[in-house]
CSV table of C-alpha atoms and ligand atoms in Angstrom, one decimal:
chain,number,residue,atom,x,y,z
A,123,MET,CA,14.9,-1.0,29.9
A,124,PRO,CA,13.3,1.3,31.9
A,125,SER,CA,10.8,3.8,29.7
A,126,GLN,CA,12.1,7.0,28.9
A,127,ALA,CA,9.4,8.9,30.3
A,128,GLY,CA,10.6,7.7,33.8
A,129,ALA,CA,8.9,5.0,36.3
A,130,GLU,CA,5.6,6.6,36.2
A,131,MET,CA,5.1,5.7,32.6
A,132,SER,CA,5.4,1.9,33.5
A,133,SER,CA,1.7,2.5,34.3
A,134,PRO,CA,0.7,3.9,31.0
A,135,ARG,CA,-1.1,7.2,31.4
A,136,ASN,CA,-0.2,10.4,29.8
A,137,ASN,CA,-0.7,13.6,31.8
A,138,TYR,CA,-4.1,14.5,30.1
A,139,ASN,CA,-5.1,16.9,33.0
A,140,SER,CA,-5.6,20.1,31.4
A,141,LYS,CA,-7.0,19.7,27.7
A,142,ALA,CA,-6.1,23.4,27.0
A,143,VAL,CA,-2.7,23.4,28.2
A,144,ASN,CA,-2.0,20.2,26.5
A,145,ARG,CA,-3.2,21.0,23.3
A,146,LEU,CA,-0.6,23.5,23.5
A,147,MET,CA,1.9,21.1,23.7
A,148,CYS,CA,1.0,18.4,21.3
A,149,ALA,CA,1.6,18.3,17.5
A,150,ASP,CA,-0.5,20.3,15.2
A,151,TRP,CA,-1.7,17.6,12.8
A,152,SER,CA,-3.4,20.1,10.5
A,153,ALA,CA,-0.1,22.0,10.0
A,154,TYR,CA,1.7,18.6,9.7
A,155,SER,CA,-0.8,17.2,6.8
A,156,ALA,CA,0.2,19.6,4.1
A,157,SER,CA,4.1,18.2,4.0
A,158,TYR,CA,3.3,14.9,5.9
A,159,ASP,CA,3.5,12.6,2.6
A,160,LEU,CA,6.4,14.6,1.1
A,161,LEU,CA,9.0,13.6,3.5
A,162,SER,CA,7.0,10.2,3.9
A,163,GLU,CA,7.6,9.5,0.4
A,164,HIS,CA,11.3,10.1,0.6
A,165,ASN,CA,11.8,8.2,4.2
A,166,PRO,CA,12.8,4.6,3.4
A,167,GLU,CA,12.1,3.7,7.0
A,168,TYR,CA,8.3,4.7,6.7
A,169,GLN,CA,8.2,2.8,2.9
A,170,ALA,CA,9.7,-0.2,4.8
A,171,LEU,CA,6.7,-0.2,7.0
A,172,LEU,CA,3.9,0.5,4.3
A,173,GLN,CA,5.8,-2.7,2.4
A,174,ASP,CA,5.5,-4.5,5.8
A,175,PHE,CA,1.8,-3.8,5.8
A,176,GLU,CA,1.3,-4.8,2.4
A,177,ALA,CA,3.0,-8.1,2.9
A,178,PHE,CA,1.1,-8.7,6.1
A,179,LEU,CA,-2.3,-8.1,3.9
A,180,ALA,CA,-1.1,-10.8,1.5
A,181,THR,CA,-1.3,-13.5,4.3
A,182,ILE,CA,-4.7,-12.9,5.5
A,183,GLU,CA,-8.1,-14.0,4.9
A,184,ALA,CA,-10.0,-11.3,3.1
A,185,PRO,CA,-11.4,-8.9,5.9
A,186,GLN,CA,-14.9,-7.8,5.7
A,187,VAL,CA,-14.8,-4.9,7.7
A,188,ILE,CA,-11.5,-2.8,8.3
A,189,TYR,CA,-10.9,0.0,10.4
A,190,ASP,CA,-7.9,2.6,10.1
A,191,ILE,CA,-7.6,4.1,13.3
A,192,GLY,CA,-5.7,7.5,13.3
A,193,GLY,CA,-5.6,6.9,9.6
A,194,GLY,CA,-3.6,10.4,9.0
A,195,THR,CA,-3.4,11.1,5.1
A,196,GLY,CA,-4.6,7.5,4.2
A,197,ASN,CA,-1.5,5.6,3.1
A,198,TYR,CA,-2.5,2.6,4.9
A,199,THR,CA,-6.0,2.7,3.9
A,200,GLU,CA,-4.9,2.9,0.3
A,201,ILE,CA,-2.9,-0.1,0.6
A,202,ALA,CA,-5.9,-1.9,2.1
A,203,ALA,CA,-8.5,-0.6,-0.4
A,204,ARG,CA,-6.5,-1.7,-3.3
A,205,ALA,CA,-5.7,-5.3,-1.7
A,206,TYR,CA,-9.3,-5.8,-0.6
A,207,PRO,CA,-11.6,-3.8,-3.1
A,208,ASP,CA,-14.6,-5.6,-1.6
A,209,SER,CA,-13.9,-4.9,1.9
A,210,GLU,CA,-15.6,-2.2,3.9
A,211,ILE,CA,-13.2,0.2,5.3
A,212,ARG,CA,-13.7,2.8,8.1
A,213,PHE,CA,-11.2,5.5,8.1
A,214,VAL,CA,-11.0,7.3,11.3
A,215,GLU,CA,-9.3,10.4,11.5
A,216,PRO,CA,-10.1,13.3,13.6
A,217,ASP,CA,-7.9,15.9,12.4
A,218,THR,CA,-9.9,17.9,9.7
A,219,ASN,CA,-7.0,18.6,7.5
A,220,MET,CA,-5.4,15.0,7.9
A,221,ASN,CA,-9.0,13.7,6.8
A,222,ARG,CA,-9.3,16.1,3.9
A,223,SER,CA,-6.2,15.2,2.1
A,224,ALA,CA,-6.8,11.2,2.5
A,225,GLN,CA,-10.5,12.1,1.1
A,226,SER,CA,-8.7,13.9,-1.9
A,227,LYS,CA,-6.0,11.0,-2.2
A,228,LEU,CA,-8.5,8.0,-2.0
A,229,ALA,CA,-11.4,9.6,-4.2
A,230,ALA,CA,-11.1,6.8,-6.5
A,231,TYR,CA,-12.1,4.2,-4.2
A,232,GLY,CA,-15.7,3.5,-3.3
A,233,ASN,CA,-15.2,1.2,-0.3
A,234,ILE,CA,-14.1,3.8,2.3
A,235,ASN,CA,-16.3,5.7,4.7
A,236,TYR,CA,-14.5,8.7,6.5
A,237,ASP,CA,-15.1,9.5,10.1
A,238,ASN,CA,-13.8,12.8,11.7
A,239,ARG,CA,-14.1,11.4,15.4
A,240,ALA,CA,-11.5,10.3,17.7
A,241,LEU,CA,-11.0,6.9,18.5
A,242,GLU,CA,-12.8,7.4,22.0
A,243,ASP,CA,-15.7,8.6,20.5
A,244,ILE,CA,-16.5,5.7,18.2
A,245,ASP,CA,-18.9,3.3,20.0
A,246,ALA,CA,-18.9,0.4,17.7
A,247,THR,CA,-18.4,-3.3,19.1
A,248,GLY,CA,-17.2,-6.2,17.6
A,249,SER,CA,-17.7,-5.6,14.0
A,250,ALA,CA,-14.3,-5.6,12.7
A,251,ASP,CA,-12.2,-8.3,11.1
A,252,LEU,CA,-8.9,-6.0,10.8
A,253,VAL,CA,-8.0,-3.0,12.8
A,254,ILE,CA,-4.9,-0.9,11.7
A,255,CYS,CA,-3.4,1.7,14.2
A,256,VAL,CA,-0.2,3.1,13.0
A,257,HIS,CA,1.9,5.7,14.9
A,258,ALA,CA,-1.4,7.2,16.4
A,259,LEU,CA,-1.8,5.6,20.1
A,260,TYR,CA,1.4,7.3,21.6
A,261,ALA,CA,-0.7,10.7,20.8
A,262,MET,CA,-4.2,9.6,22.4
A,263,PRO,CA,-5.3,10.4,25.8
A,264,ALA,CA,-5.0,7.4,28.1
A,265,PRO,CA,-3.2,5.0,25.6
A,266,GLU,CA,-4.5,1.9,27.8
A,267,GLN,CA,-8.2,3.0,27.7
A,268,ARG,CA,-7.4,3.2,23.8
A,269,LEU,CA,-6.1,-0.1,23.7
A,270,ALA,CA,-9.5,-1.6,25.1
A,271,ASP,CA,-11.2,0.5,22.4
A,272,LEU,CA,-9.3,-1.2,19.5
A,273,ARG,CA,-10.0,-4.5,21.2
A,274,ARG,CA,-13.7,-3.5,21.4
A,275,LEU,CA,-13.9,-2.9,17.8
A,276,LEU,CA,-12.8,-6.2,16.7
A,277,ARG,CA,-14.7,-9.4,16.6
A,278,PRO,CA,-13.2,-12.4,18.7
A,279,GLY,CA,-10.2,-13.7,16.2
A,280,GLY,CA,-10.0,-10.6,14.6
A,281,LEU,CA,-6.6,-9.0,14.0
A,282,LEU,CA,-4.8,-5.9,14.8
A,283,TYR,CA,-1.8,-4.2,13.1
A,284,LEU,CA,-0.4,-1.9,15.4
A,285,ILE,CA,2.7,0.2,15.2
A,286,ASP,CA,3.7,3.0,17.9
A,287,ILE,CA,6.4,5.1,18.6
A,288,GLY,CA,7.8,4.2,21.9
A,289,ARG,CA,11.0,6.2,22.3
A,290,TYR,CA,11.8,9.8,22.3
A,291,MET,CA,11.8,11.3,18.6
A,292,ASN,CA,15.6,12.1,18.3
A,293,VAL,CA,15.0,15.1,15.9
A,294,PRO,CA,18.6,15.8,15.0
A,295,ASP,CA,19.4,12.2,14.3
A,296,TRP,CA,16.3,11.7,12.0
A,297,ARG,CA,17.2,15.0,10.0
A,298,SER,CA,20.8,13.7,9.3
A,299,TYR,CA,19.4,10.3,8.5
A,300,LEU,CA,16.6,11.7,6.1
A,301,PHE,CA,19.2,14.3,4.8
A,302,SER,CA,21.7,11.7,3.7
A,303,SER,CA,19.2,9.2,2.2
A,304,LEU,CA,17.5,12.5,0.4
A,305,LYS,CA,21.0,13.5,-0.9
A,306,LYS,CA,21.5,9.9,-2.5
A,307,GLU,CA,18.2,10.1,-4.2
A,308,LEU,CA,18.1,13.5,-5.6
A,309,GLY,CA,21.4,15.1,-4.8
A,310,LEU,CA,22.5,18.0,-2.7
A,311,VAL,CA,20.1,20.7,-4.4
A,312,GLY,CA,17.2,18.2,-4.4
A,313,ALA,CA,17.6,17.3,-0.7
A,314,LEU,CA,17.8,21.0,0.3
A,315,ARG,CA,14.8,21.7,-1.6
A,316,VAL,CA,12.7,18.7,-0.3
A,317,PHE,CA,13.8,19.7,3.3
A,318,TRP,CA,12.9,23.4,2.7
A,319,GLN,CA,9.6,22.4,1.5
A,320,GLY,CA,9.1,20.2,4.3
A,321,ARG,CA,10.2,22.5,7.3
A,322,GLU,CA,6.8,22.0,8.9
A,323,ILE,CA,8.0,18.3,9.6
A,324,ALA,CA,10.9,19.5,11.8
A,325,LYS,CA,8.6,21.8,13.8
A,326,GLN,CA,6.1,19.2,14.6
A,327,ASN,CA,8.6,16.5,15.3
A,328,LYS,CA,9.9,19.2,18.0
A,329,SER,CA,6.7,19.1,19.4
A,330,ILE,CA,6.1,15.5,19.4
A,331,LEU,CA,9.5,15.3,21.4
A,332,LYS,CA,8.5,18.2,23.8
A,333,ALA,CA,5.1,16.3,24.5
A,334,GLN,CA,7.0,12.9,25.0
A,335,LYS,CA,9.1,14.6,27.5
A,336,LYS,CA,6.2,16.2,29.2
A,337,GLY,CA,4.4,12.6,29.3
A,338,VAL,CA,1.6,14.1,27.4
A,339,TYR,CA,2.4,11.5,24.5
A,340,TRP,CA,3.3,7.9,25.6
A,341,THR,CA,6.5,6.5,25.5
A,342,HIS,CA,7.3,3.1,26.1
A,343,THR,CA,9.8,0.0,25.8
A,344,GLU,CA,8.9,-2.8,23.6
A,345,ALA,CA,8.2,-5.0,26.7
A,346,GLU,CA,6.1,-2.4,28.3
A,347,PHE,CA,4.1,-1.9,25.0
A,348,ALA,CA,3.7,-5.8,24.5
A,349,SER,CA,2.7,-6.5,28.4
A,350,LEU,CA,-0.1,-3.6,28.0
A,351,VAL,CA,-1.4,-5.1,24.6
A,352,ALA,CA,-1.4,-8.6,26.2
A,353,GLN,CA,-3.4,-7.2,29.1
A,354,ASN,CA,-6.1,-5.9,26.9
A,355,GLY,CA,-7.1,-8.9,25.3
A,356,PHE,CA,-4.8,-9.4,22.6
A,357,GLU,CA,-2.6,-12.6,21.8
A,358,ILE,CA,0.5,-11.3,20.0
A,359,MET,CA,1.6,-13.0,17.1
A,360,ARG,CA,4.5,-11.0,15.8
A,361,GLN,CA,6.4,-8.4,17.9
A,362,GLN,CA,9.5,-6.3,16.1
A,363,SER,CA,11.2,-3.2,16.8
A,364,VAL,CA,10.9,-1.1,13.7
A,365,TYR,CA,11.5,2.4,12.4
A,366,ARG,CA,15.1,2.6,13.5
A,367,ASP,CA,14.2,1.2,16.7
A,368,HIS,CA,12.0,4.2,17.7
A,369,SER,CA,8.7,2.0,17.2
A,370,ASP,CA,7.2,-1.4,18.1
A,371,LEU,CA,5.2,-3.5,15.6
A,372,LEU,CA,2.9,-5.7,16.9
A,373,VAL,CA,0.4,-8.2,14.9
A,374,CYS,CA,-2.1,-9.4,17.2
A,375,ARG,CA,-5.4,-11.5,17.2
A,376,ALA,CA,-8.3,-10.6,19.5
A,377,ILE,CA,-8.9,-13.1,22.0
A,378,SER,CA,-12.7,-14.0,23.3
B,1263,SAM,C1,1.6,10.4,12.8
B,1263,SAM,S1,0.0,10.5,12.4
B,1263,SAM,C2,-0.2,8.7,11.7
B,1263,SAM,C3,-0.9,8.5,10.2
B,1263,SAM,C4,-0.9,7.3,9.6
B,1263,SAM,N1,-1.3,6.5,10.5
B,1263,SAM,C5,0.4,7.0,9.1
B,1263,SAM,O1,1.1,6.2,9.6
B,1263,SAM,O2,0.9,7.5,8.1
B,1263,SAM,C6,-0.8,10.5,13.9
B,1263,SAM,C7,-2.4,10.4,13.7
B,1263,SAM,O3,-3.1,10.2,14.6
B,1263,SAM,C8,-4.4,11.1,15.0
B,1263,SAM,N2,-4.9,11.1,16.0
B,1263,SAM,C9,-4.5,11.7,17.3
B,1263,SAM,N3,-5.3,11.6,18.0
B,1263,SAM,C10,-6.1,10.6,17.8
B,1263,SAM,C11,-7.2,9.9,18.6
B,1263,SAM,N4,-7.7,10.1,19.9
B,1263,SAM,N5,-8.0,9.2,17.9
B,1263,SAM,C12,-7.8,8.6,16.4
B,1263,SAM,N6,-6.7,9.3,16.0
B,1263,SAM,C13,-5.9,10.3,16.5
B,1263,SAM,C14,-3.6,12.4,14.4
B,1263,SAM,O4,-5.1,13.2,14.2
B,1263,SAM,C15,-2.8,11.9,13.2
B,1263,SAM,O5,-3.4,12.4,11.9
């Protein structure tokens, strides 16, 4: 199946030629941060991913060092911090408001260090036992190089829990899916209230779609994604299409 962004995306670079122009075409993560958890809490597909992550953690040896890259409001770090209170967690999130939301949510945990740099600015090598990167890679400049960065953070044998949106964000389809699941949960008035409170989300999702169509954000098929991950020094242990087939989940081991 070809990549939706066209043949040029089979060699995955996004068009980050002009930082100033591209900033206008990207999601505004700070604006997104205030309502991010509102719909996530009510989105069964988001909750299913969190449950998958928690179940995955129960199957591995306790990691000493964990990175959460593009950690957003800290939902994955929270699960890791609860499951492994003795691990050192490095939370990497360049957006100030997202990072702030995470810090306030995770204030009770003493094992988390907060870093407000982008992945490409982190120069650590080979120290991590586990790297988490969920729904963030597609939004980064030069995702192929960023995959190499994720590999560099891990020790040989370390694990990568990776989920990435690969297909175009179908905004009307997500809206109707979320509205009908909210209506079941909260009734019509409750659903309308959550939609109104979370209206920034629809706006940012439209920006994501626009950036995907311009090639500023990366889109990929499941096969393209797996192939690039394998080329960057990972053995794929599990691969699954998730998030209503918009995203790909890979559990990988860093090979030496
Ligand atoms: C959709 S959010 C996902 C947040 C979280 N992982 C989750 O699934 O709830 C994407 C996050 O990636 C972050 N991000 C964007 N570019 C990044 C980069 N170059 N390095 C690290 N994080 C980045 C954004 O700031 C944003 O918070």
